[in-house]
Coordinates of N, CA and C in Angstrom, one line a residue:
X19 N -69.1 19.2 4.1 CA -69.6 20.1 5.6 C -69.0 18.6 6.2
X20 N -70.2 17.4 5.3 CA -69.1 16.7 6.7 C -68.1 15.6 6.7
X21 N -67.0 16.5 5.5 CA -65.9 16.1 6.0 C -65.3 16.8 7.8
X22 N -65.8 18.2 7.4 CA -65.3 18.7 8.7 C -65.8 18.4 9.6
X23 N -66.8 18.4 10.0 CA -67.9 18.1 10.7 C -66.6 16.6 11.7
X24 N -66.3 16.0 10.8 CA -65.6 14.9 11.1 C -64.6 14.8 11.1
X25 N -64.3 15.3 10.7 CA -62.2 16.6 10.7 C -62.7 16.8 12.4
X26 N -63.6 17.3 12.5 CA -63.7 18.1 14.0 C -63.4 17.5 15.4
X27 N -64.7 16.8 15.0 CA -64.3 15.3 15.3 C -63.4 14.9 16.7
X28 N -62.4 14.5 14.9 CA -60.6 14.2 15.1 C -60.0 14.9 15.8
X29 N -59.8 16.5 15.9 CA -59.6 17.4 16.5 C -60.1 17.6 17.8
X30 N -60.8 18.0 18.6 CA -61.7 17.6 19.2 C -61.2 16.3 19.9
X31 N -61.4 15.2 20.3 CA -61.2 13.6 20.3 C -58.8 14.0 20.7
X32 N -58.3 14.7 19.8 CA -56.8 14.7 20.5 C -57.1 15.7 21.7
X33 N -57.7 16.2 22.1 CA -57.6 17.3 22.6 C -58.3 16.8 24.0
X34 N -59.5 16.2 24.1 CA -60.3 15.7 25.3 C -60.4 13.7 24.7
X35 N -59.5 13.9 25.7 CA -59.8 11.9 26.3 C -61.5 11.5 26.2
X36 N -62.5 12.6 26.7 CA -63.9 12.3 27.3 C -64.8 12.4 25.8
X37 N -63.9 12.7 24.5 CA -64.3 12.5 23.3 C -64.7 11.1 23.0
X38 N -65.7 10.3 22.4 CA -65.9 9.4 21.1 C -66.4 9.3 20.1
X39 N -65.8 9.0 19.3 CA -67.1 8.5 17.3 C -67.5 7.4 17.9
X40 N -68.7 7.0 17.6 CA -69.9 6.6 17.0 C -71.0 6.0 16.1
X41 N -70.2 5.5 15.3 CA -71.2 5.3 13.7 C -71.8 4.1 13.2
X42 N -72.7 4.5 12.5 CA -73.1 3.3 12.4 C -73.4 2.9 10.7
X43 N -72.3 2.2 10.4 CA -72.7 0.9 9.2 C -72.2 2.2 7.6
X44 N -71.3 3.4 8.7 CA -70.4 4.5 7.2 C -70.1 3.8 6.2
X45 N -69.5 3.1 6.0 CA -68.1 2.4 5.5 C -67.3 2.3 5.6
X46 N -66.3 2.6 5.1 CA -65.0 2.0 5.3 C -63.9 4.2 4.7
X47 N -62.5 3.7 5.5 CA -62.4 5.2 5.2 C -63.0 6.3 6.2
X48 N -63.9 6.0 6.7 CA -64.3 7.0 7.8 C -63.3 6.7 9.6
X49 N -63.4 8.5 9.1 CA -61.9 9.0 10.3 C -61.1 8.2 10.7
X50 N -60.3 7.4 9.2 CA -59.2 6.3 9.5 C -58.1 6.4 10.6
X51 N -58.1 7.9 10.7 CA -56.8 8.8 11.5 C -57.7 8.2 12.8
X52 N -58.5 8.7 13.4 CA -58.7 8.9 14.9 C -58.9 6.8 14.8
X53 N -59.4 6.1 14.0 CA -59.5 4.7 14.3 C -58.3 3.9 14.5
X54 N -57.3 4.7 13.7 CA -56.0 4.1 14.6 C -54.5 4.9 15.4
X55 N -55.2 6.3 15.8 CA -53.8 7.1 16.6 C -55.3 6.8 17.9
X56 N -56.8 6.4 18.1 CA -57.5 6.6 19.3 C -58.0 5.4 19.6
X57 N -58.2 4.4 18.5 CA -58.9 2.8 18.6 C -59.7 2.9 20.2
X58 N -59.6 2.5 21.2 CA -60.3 2.8 22.3 C -61.6 4.1 21.9
X59 N -61.3 4.3 21.6 CA -62.3 5.7 21.2 C -63.4 6.1 19.9
X60 N -63.4 4.8 19.1 CA -63.4 5.2 17.9 C -64.7 3.4 18.4
X61 N -65.7 3.9 17.3 CA -67.1 2.5 17.6 C -67.9 2.6 16.4
X62 N -67.3 1.8 15.6 CA -68.3 1.6 14.0 C -68.9 0.4 14.8
X63 N -70.1 0.4 14.6 CA -71.3 -1.0 15.1 C -72.3 -0.6 13.2
X64 N -73.0 -1.5 13.8 CA -73.8 -2.1 12.5 C -75.1 -1.5 12.2
X65 N -75.9 -1.0 11.2 CA -77.4 -1.2 11.1 C -78.3 -1.2 12.5
X66 N -77.9 0.0 13.6 CA -78.1 -0.6 14.4 C -78.6 1.3 15.6
X67 N -79.8 1.0 14.5 CA -79.4 3.3 14.8 C -79.8 3.0 16.4
X68 N -81.6 2.3 16.6 CA -81.2 2.5 18.4 C -80.9 2.1 18.9
X69 N -80.2 0.5 18.9 CA -79.1 0.4 20.2 C -77.4 1.5 20.5
X70 N -77.4 2.7 18.9 CA -76.1 3.0 19.5 C -76.5 4.8 20.0
X71 N -77.8 5.2 19.8 CA -78.2 6.7 20.7 C -78.6 5.7 22.3
X72 N -78.4 4.9 22.4 CA -79.3 4.0 24.5 C -76.9 3.3 25.0
X73 N -76.9 3.1 23.7 CA -74.5 3.4 23.7 C -74.6 4.8 24.4
X74 N -74.8 5.7 23.0 CA -74.2 7.0 23.5 C -74.5 7.2 25.3
X75 N -76.6 7.3 25.3 CA -76.3 7.4 26.4 C -75.6 6.7 27.6
X76 N -75.6 5.8 27.2 CA -74.8 4.8 28.8 C -73.6 5.9 29.1
X77 N -72.7 6.1 27.8 CA -71.2 6.7 27.8 C -71.3 7.9 27.8
X78 N -72.2 9.0 27.8 CA -72.6 10.0 29.0 C -72.9 9.7 30.8
X79 N -73.5 9.1 30.4 CA -73.6 9.3 31.7 C -71.9 8.3 32.4
X80 N -71.3 7.8 32.1 CA -70.4 7.4 32.2 C -69.2 8.9 32.6
X81 N -69.4 9.6 31.9 CA -68.5 11.1 31.9 C -68.5 11.9 30.6
X82 N -68.2 10.5 29.5 CA -67.6 11.0 28.0 C -68.7 11.9 26.9
X83 N -68.2 12.4 25.9 CA -69.5 13.3 25.6 C -69.2 12.0 24.0
X84 N -69.6 12.3 23.7 CA -70.1 10.8 22.2 C -70.7 11.6 20.6
X85 N -69.7 11.5 20.3 CA -70.6 12.2 18.9 C -70.8 11.3 17.5
X86 N -72.3 11.5 17.6 CA -73.0 10.0 16.6 C -73.2 10.4 15.1
X87 N -72.5 9.8 14.5 CA -72.9 10.0 12.7 C -73.4 9.0 12.0
X88 N -74.4 9.2 11.3 CA -75.1 8.7 9.9 C -76.3 9.0 9.7
X89 N -76.9 8.5 8.3 CA -77.4 9.7 7.8 C -78.8 10.3 8.8
X90 N -78.9 11.4 9.1 CA -80.3 12.7 9.3 C -81.7 12.1 9.4
X91 N -82.2 10.6 8.6 CA -83.2 9.9 8.5 C -83.7 8.7 9.9
X92 N -82.3 8.2 9.8 CA -81.4 6.9 10.6 C -81.6 7.5 12.3
X93 N -80.9 9.1 12.4 CA -80.8 8.8 13.6 C -81.7 10.4 14.5
X94 N -83.3 10.3 13.8 CA -84.2 10.9 13.9 C -85.2 10.0 13.8
X95 N -85.5 10.3 12.8 CA -87.5 8.9 12.2 C -87.6 8.0 13.0
X96 N -86.1 7.2 12.6 CA -85.2 5.4 12.7 C -85.3 5.8 14.4
X97 N -84.6 6.7 15.1 CA -84.5 6.2 16.6 C -85.5 7.5 17.5
X98 N -86.7 7.1 17.9 CA -87.4 8.7 17.9 C -87.5 8.2 19.4
X99 N -87.4 7.6 19.7 CA -88.2 7.1 20.5 C -86.6 7.6 21.2
X100 N -86.0 6.7 21.1 CA -84.4 6.3 21.9 C -83.8 8.1 22.7
X101 N -84.6 8.3 21.2 CA -83.5 9.4 21.3 C -84.2 11.0 22.0
X102 N -85.2 10.7 22.7 CA -86.1 11.6 23.6 C -86.2 11.4 24.9
X103 N -86.1 9.4 24.9 CA -85.9 9.1 26.5 C -84.8 8.9 27.1
X104 N -83.6 8.5 26.4 CA -82.1 8.2 26.6 C -81.2 9.3 26.8
X105 N -82.0 10.2 25.6 CA -80.4 11.3 25.8 C -81.7 12.5 26.5
X106 N -82.6 13.0 25.7 CA -83.3 14.0 25.9 C -83.6 14.2 27.1
X107 N -84.4 13.1 27.7 CA -84.9 13.2 29.0 C -83.8 13.6 29.9
X108 N -82.8 12.8 29.6 CA -81.6 13.1 30.7 C -80.9 14.2 30.5
X109 N -81.3 14.7 29.6 CA -80.1 15.7 28.7 C -78.7 16.0 28.7
X110 N -78.2 14.7 28.2 CA -77.4 13.8 27.8 C -76.5 15.0 26.9
X111 N -74.7 15.3 27.5 CA -74.4 16.5 25.7 C -73.1 14.8 25.5
X112 N -74.9 14.2 24.7 CA -74.5 13.1 22.8 C -75.0 14.5 21.6
X113 N -73.8 14.5 20.7 CA -73.7 14.9 19.3 C -73.9 14.2 18.7
X114 N -75.6 14.0 17.6 CA -76.0 13.6 16.9 C -76.0 14.6 15.8
X115 N -74.7 14.0 14.2 CA -74.7 14.2 12.9 C -75.6 13.9 12.2
X116 N -76.1 14.4 11.9 CA -77.1 14.2 10.5 C -76.6 14.1 9.5
X117 N -76.4 12.7 8.7 CA -75.7 12.7 7.0 C -76.7 13.3 6.1
X118 N -76.7 14.8 5.2 CA -78.3 14.5 4.0 C -79.5 15.5 4.1
X119 N -79.1 16.0 5.5 CA -81.2 16.3 6.3 C -81.0 17.2 4.3
X120 N -83.2 17.0 4.3 CA -83.6 17.7 3.3 C -83.6 16.0 2.6
X121 N -84.0 16.8 1.0 CA -83.7 15.5 0.2 C -81.9 15.7 -0.7
X122 N -81.7 15.5 0.5 CA -79.8 15.2 -0.5 C -80.0 14.0 -0.8
X123 N -80.5 12.5 0.0 CA -80.4 11.6 -0.4 C -81.6 11.1 -1.0
X124 N -82.4 11.8 -2.3 CA -83.6 11.5 -2.3 C -83.6 10.7 -3.7
X125 N -81.8 10.4 -4.2 CA -82.6 9.1 -5.2 C -81.9 7.7 -4.8
X126 N -82.0 7.3 -3.0 CA -82.0 6.3 -2.8 C -82.8 5.7 -2.6
X127 N -84.6 7.2 -1.8 CA -85.9 6.4 -2.6 C -85.6 7.3 -1.2
X128 N -87.8 7.8 -0.2 CA -88.6 7.9 0.4 C -87.4 7.2 2.1
X129 N -87.0 5.6 2.0 CA -86.6 5.9 3.3 C -85.4 6.4 3.9
X130 N -84.8 7.6 2.8 CA -83.3 8.5 3.8 C -84.0 10.0 3.2
X131 N -85.1 10.2 2.9 CA -85.0 11.3 3.4 C -85.5 11.9 4.3
X132 N -84.8 13.4 4.9 CA -85.0 13.6 6.3 C -85.8 14.8 6.1
X133 N -86.7 14.6 5.1 CA -87.0 16.2 5.9 C -88.3 17.0 6.7
X134 N -88.2 15.9 7.8 CA -89.2 16.2 9.2 C -88.5 16.4 10.2
X135 N -87.0 16.1 9.7 CA -85.7 15.7 11.4 C -85.9 16.8 11.7
X136 N -86.4 18.3 11.7 CA -86.0 19.3 12.0 C -87.3 19.8 13.0
X137 N -88.4 19.0 12.5 CA -89.6 19.3 13.0 C -89.4 18.1 14.1
X138 N -89.2 16.4 14.6 CA -89.2 16.1 14.9 C -87.8 16.3 16.2
X139 N -86.9 17.1 16.1 CA -86.4 16.9 17.2 C -86.4 18.6 17.4
X140 N -87.0 19.0 17.1 CA -87.7 20.7 17.6 C -88.5 20.0 18.8
X141 N -89.4 19.3 18.9 CA -90.4 19.2 19.8 C -89.6 18.1 21.0
X142 N -88.8 18.0 20.9 CA -87.9 17.2 22.1 C -87.4 18.3 23.6
X143 N -87.1 18.3 25.0 CA -87.0 18.7 25.6 C -85.5 18.9 26.1
X144 N -85.0 19.7 25.6 CA -83.3 20.2 26.2 C -82.9 19.3 25.1
X145 N -82.8 20.1 23.8 CA -82.5 19.3 22.5 C -82.1 20.6 21.7
X146 N -80.5 20.6 21.7 CA -80.6 21.9 20.6 C -80.5 21.6 19.4
X147 N -80.3 22.0 18.3 CA -80.2 21.6 16.8 C -79.5 22.7 15.6
X148 N -78.6 22.8 15.3 CA -77.7 23.6 14.8 C -77.5 22.6 12.9
X149 N -77.5 24.3 12.9 CA -77.5 23.9 11.0 C -77.3 24.5 9.8
X150 N -75.5 24.4 10.2 CA -74.4 25.4 9.6 C -74.9 26.2 7.6
X151 N -74.7 26.8 7.4 CA -75.4 27.2 6.2 C -73.8 26.8 5.4
X152 N -72.3 27.1 5.9 CA -71.2 26.5 5.0 C -70.0 25.8 6.2
X153 N -68.9 25.3 5.3 CA -68.3 23.7 6.1 C -67.4 25.8 7.2
X154 N -67.2 26.7 7.0 CA -66.5 26.9 8.4 C -67.4 27.7 9.1
X155 N -68.6 27.5 9.0 CA -69.7 28.2 10.2 C -69.5 26.4 10.7
X156 N -69.3 25.3 9.8 CA -69.4 24.3 11.4 C -68.0 24.5 11.9
X157 N -67.2 24.9 11.1 CA -66.0 23.8 12.5 C -65.8 24.9 13.5
X158 N -66.6 26.4 13.0 CA -66.3 27.6 14.2 C -67.2 26.4 15.2
X159 N -68.7 26.0 14.9 CA -69.8 25.2 15.6 C -69.4 24.5 16.4
X160 N -69.0 23.4 15.8 CA -68.3 22.2 16.7 C -67.3 22.1 17.8
X161 N -66.7 23.8 17.3 CA -65.3 23.7 18.1 C -65.9 23.6 19.8
X162 N -67.7 24.5 19.7 CA -68.1 25.4 20.5 C -69.0 24.4 21.0
X163 N -69.1 23.1 20.4 CA -70.0 21.6 21.3 C -69.7 21.2 21.9
X164 N -68.2 21.6 22.6 CA -67.4 20.3 23.1 C -67.6 20.7 24.1
X165 N -68.2 21.6 25.2 CA -68.8 21.9 26.7 C -69.9 22.3 26.7
X166 N -70.6 21.9 25.8 CA -71.8 21.9 25.5 C -72.6 21.3 26.5
X167 N -73.3 21.2 27.6 CA -74.0 21.2 28.4 C -75.5 20.0 28.1
X168 N -75.7 20.1 26.6 CA -77.3 19.7 26.9 C -76.7 18.5 24.9
X169 N -77.7 17.4 24.4 CA -77.8 16.2 23.9 C -77.6 18.1 22.0
X170 N -77.0 17.7 21.6 CA -77.7 18.7 20.5 C -77.5 17.7 18.7
X171 N -78.3 17.7 18.5 CA -77.9 18.3 16.7 C -77.5 18.2 15.1
X172 N -76.7 18.1 14.8 CA -75.8 18.6 13.8 C -76.6 18.0 12.2
X173 N -77.3 18.6 11.6 CA -78.1 18.8 10.3 C -76.5 19.1 9.4
X174 N -76.4 18.3 8.4 CA -75.5 18.1 7.6 C -76.2 18.8 6.3
X175 N -75.6 19.4 5.3 CA -76.3 19.8 4.2 C -75.3 18.5 2.7
X176 N -75.2 19.5 2.1 CA -75.2 18.1 0.5 C -73.7 18.2 1.2
X177 N -73.3 19.7 1.1 CA -71.4 19.2 1.0 C -71.4 20.0 0.0
X178 N -69.9 21.1 -0.5 CA -69.6 21.8 -1.4 C -69.9 22.9 -1.4
X179 N -70.6 23.6 -0.6 CA -70.9 24.5 -0.5 C -70.2 25.8 -0.7
X180 N -69.9 26.8 -0.9 CA -69.8 27.7 -1.4 C -68.7 27.8 -0.4
X181 N -67.8 29.0 0.9 CA -68.4 30.3 1.2 C -68.6 30.8 1.7
X182 N -69.4 30.8 2.6 CA -70.0 32.9 2.3 C -69.7 33.3 4.1
X183 N -69.8 32.5 5.1 CA -68.6 32.8 6.6 C -67.3 33.4 6.3
X184 N -67.6 34.5 7.3 CA -66.4 35.6 8.1 C -65.8 34.7 8.6
X185 N -64.8 35.0 9.1 CA -63.9 33.6 9.6 C -64.2 34.9 10.9
X186 N -64.1 36.6 10.6 CA -64.5 37.4 11.8 C -65.5 37.2 13.1
X187 N -66.4 36.6 12.0 CA -66.9 37.2 12.9 C -68.0 36.4 13.9
X188 N -69.1 37.3 14.9 CA -68.9 36.6 16.6 C -70.5 35.7 15.8
X189 N -69.7 34.1 15.4 CA -71.2 32.9 15.5 C -70.8 33.1 16.8
X190 N -72.6 32.0 17.3 CA -71.7 31.6 18.7 C -73.3 30.7 18.7
X191 N -73.4 29.7 19.3 CA -74.9 28.7 19.8 C -75.5 29.1 20.4
X192 N -76.4 29.4 19.3 CA -78.0 29.9 20.0 C -78.3 31.8 19.9
X193 N -77.5 32.1 19.1 CA -77.1 33.4 18.3 C -77.2 33.5 16.2
X194 N -78.0 34.1 16.8 CA -78.3 34.6 14.7 C -77.3 35.5 13.8
X195 N -76.9 34.7 12.9 CA -76.3 36.0 12.1 C -76.8 36.3 11.6
X196 N -76.9 38.2 11.5 CA -77.5 39.3 10.4 C -76.4 39.6 9.4
X197 N -77.0 38.4 7.8 CA -76.1 38.9 6.7 C -76.0 40.1 6.0
X198 N -77.4 40.3 5.6 CA -77.8 41.2 5.1 C -78.0 42.2 5.8
X199 N -78.5 44.5 6.6 CA -79.2 44.0 7.1 C -80.5 44.7 6.4
X200 N -82.6 44.6 6.3 CA -83.3 45.0 5.7 C -83.3 46.0 5.5
X201 N -84.2 47.0 4.3 CA -84.5 47.9 4.1 C -86.4 47.5 3.8
X202 N -86.4 47.6 3.6 CA -88.5 46.2 2.7 C -89.0 45.0 2.8
X203 N -87.9 45.0 3.0 CA -88.6 43.1 3.0 C -86.8 42.2 4.5
X204 N -87.3 41.2 4.9 CA -85.8 40.1 6.4 C -86.5 39.0 5.4
X205 N -85.2 38.4 4.5 CA -85.8 36.1 4.8 C -84.8 36.3 6.1
X206 N -85.3 35.3 6.4 CA -84.5 34.4 6.9 C -84.8 33.4 7.1
X207 N -83.6 33.1 6.3 CA -83.4 30.9 7.0 C -82.3 30.7 7.6
X208 N -82.1 29.0 7.1 CA -80.9 28.4 8.0 C -80.2 27.5 6.9
X209 N -79.1 26.6 7.9 CA -79.0 26.0 6.2 C -77.9 26.5 5.6
X210 N -78.0 25.3 4.2 CA -77.5 26.0 3.0 C -78.3 26.8 2.3
X211 N -79.3 26.4 2.8 CA -81.4 27.8 2.1 C -80.0 28.9 2.3
X212 N -79.0 29.6 3.4 CA -78.8 30.7 3.3 C -78.6 31.2 2.1
X213 N -77.6 30.3 1.7 CA -76.6 30.9 0.3 C -77.7 31.5 -0.3
X214 N -79.1 30.2 -0.3 CA -80.1 30.6 -1.7 C -80.6 32.2 -1.4
X215 N -80.9 32.6 -0.5 CA -81.7 33.1 0.0 C -80.4 35.2 -0.1
X216 N -79.1 33.8 -0.5 CA -78.8 35.7 -0.1 C -78.8 35.8 -1.4
X217 N -78.6 34.6 -2.5 CA -79.0 34.6 -4.0 C -80.7 35.7 -4.2
X218 N -81.1 35.3 -3.6 CA -82.2 36.3 -4.0 C -82.6 37.7 -4.0
X219 N -81.6 38.2 -2.4 CA -81.9 39.0 -2.5 C -80.7 40.1 -3.4
X220 N -79.8 39.7 -3.9 CA -79.5 40.4 -5.0 C -80.5 40.7 -6.0
X221 N -81.0 39.4 -6.8 CA -81.9 39.7 -7.6 C -82.9 40.5 -7.3
X222 N -83.5 40.5 -5.6 CA -84.6 41.6 -5.5 C -84.4 43.2 -5.5
X223 N -82.6 43.2 -5.2 CA -81.6 44.8 -5.4 C -82.0 44.7 -6.8
X224 N -81.9 44.8 -8.1 CA -81.9 44.9 -9.3 C -83.4 44.8 -9.4
X225 N -84.8 44.4 -8.7 CA -85.5 44.8 -8.6 C -85.9 46.6 -7.6
X226 N -85.0 46.5 -6.9 CA -85.1 48.4 -6.7 C -85.4 47.4 -5.3
X227 N -85.9 46.5 -4.7 CA -86.0 45.5 -3.7 C -85.0 45.6 -3.0
X228 N -84.8 46.4 -0.8 CA -83.9 46.0 -0.7 C -83.8 44.4 0.7
X229 N -83.8 43.8 0.4 CA -84.0 42.1 1.6 C -82.8 42.3 1.9
X230 N -82.8 41.9 3.2 CA -81.6 41.8 4.6 C -81.9 40.4 4.4
X231 N -80.8 40.2 5.1 CA -81.0 37.5 5.0 C -80.3 37.5 6.7
X232 N -80.8 36.9 7.6 CA -81.0 37.0 9.0 C -81.2 34.9 8.9
X233 N -79.7 34.6 8.8 CA -79.1 33.6 8.9 C -79.2 32.6 10.2
X234 N -80.3 31.8 10.7 CA -80.1 30.9 12.3 C -79.8 29.9 12.1
X235 N -78.6 29.9 12.5 CA -77.9 28.7 12.4 C -78.2 27.8 13.5
X236 N -78.2 28.4 14.6 CA -79.3 27.7 15.8 C -80.5 27.6 15.7
X237 N -81.5 26.6 15.1 CA -82.6 26.1 15.2 C -84.0 26.5 16.2
X238 N -83.0 26.0 16.9 CA -83.6 25.2 18.6 C -81.9 25.7 19.6
X239 N -82.0 26.6 20.6 CA -83.5 27.6 21.0 C -82.7 28.7 19.5
X240 N -84.2 28.9 19.0 CA -84.3 30.6 18.7 C -84.1 31.4 19.3
X241 N -83.0 32.1 18.6 CA -82.7 33.9 18.4 C -83.7 34.0 18.5
X242 N -84.7 35.4 19.3 CA -84.9 36.4 19.5 C -84.9 37.7 19.8
X243 N -83.5 38.0 19.6 CA -82.5 39.4 19.9 C -82.9 39.7 18.7
X244 N -82.7 39.4 17.7 CA -82.6 39.9 16.6 C -83.7 40.5 15.7

């Protein structure tokens, strides 16, 4: 999903000159095409997450749409105050793309674990949170972020997940997706856990329990209509 999300940033930048990419110490090779073709809108900063949030806020105030990408816990826990004050209180259209939500970076130790990122971002005013279940849903939602008026936190899973999204599905920011209708129980999930939820529903079906699966790719604002 990370590659898909960044590919979408490149696609959006080609059609809209307001789109900028801001990365934090992501290493060589990230969005090389973007860097070569639109170097004036490509920024790779060092290990300075608090700075790039303030930087993105300033650029958003000038009419740009910054897409900021680095490890999830560094976008949320490390620069929480900057996200709260610089982005959310001003309700600026900055998109935070967080790599490795949850325990994806467990081998790197506790400094890289983003297990409280959803709780942190949900507590902030004006913040929208997206947690897609696969690369196809990621692509659909990313293209909807272009003209969205509020700050967005986009939570990326490990990557390489199988595609479970139907391309014809009516996927929109703020609307849940009912993968399976419930009869006995309903499983509500988000992100890549929806894939696990579908597997669980199949196991339960063999036990004569018909479990529905409701996928909430938008964690905030939550869809209460389903």
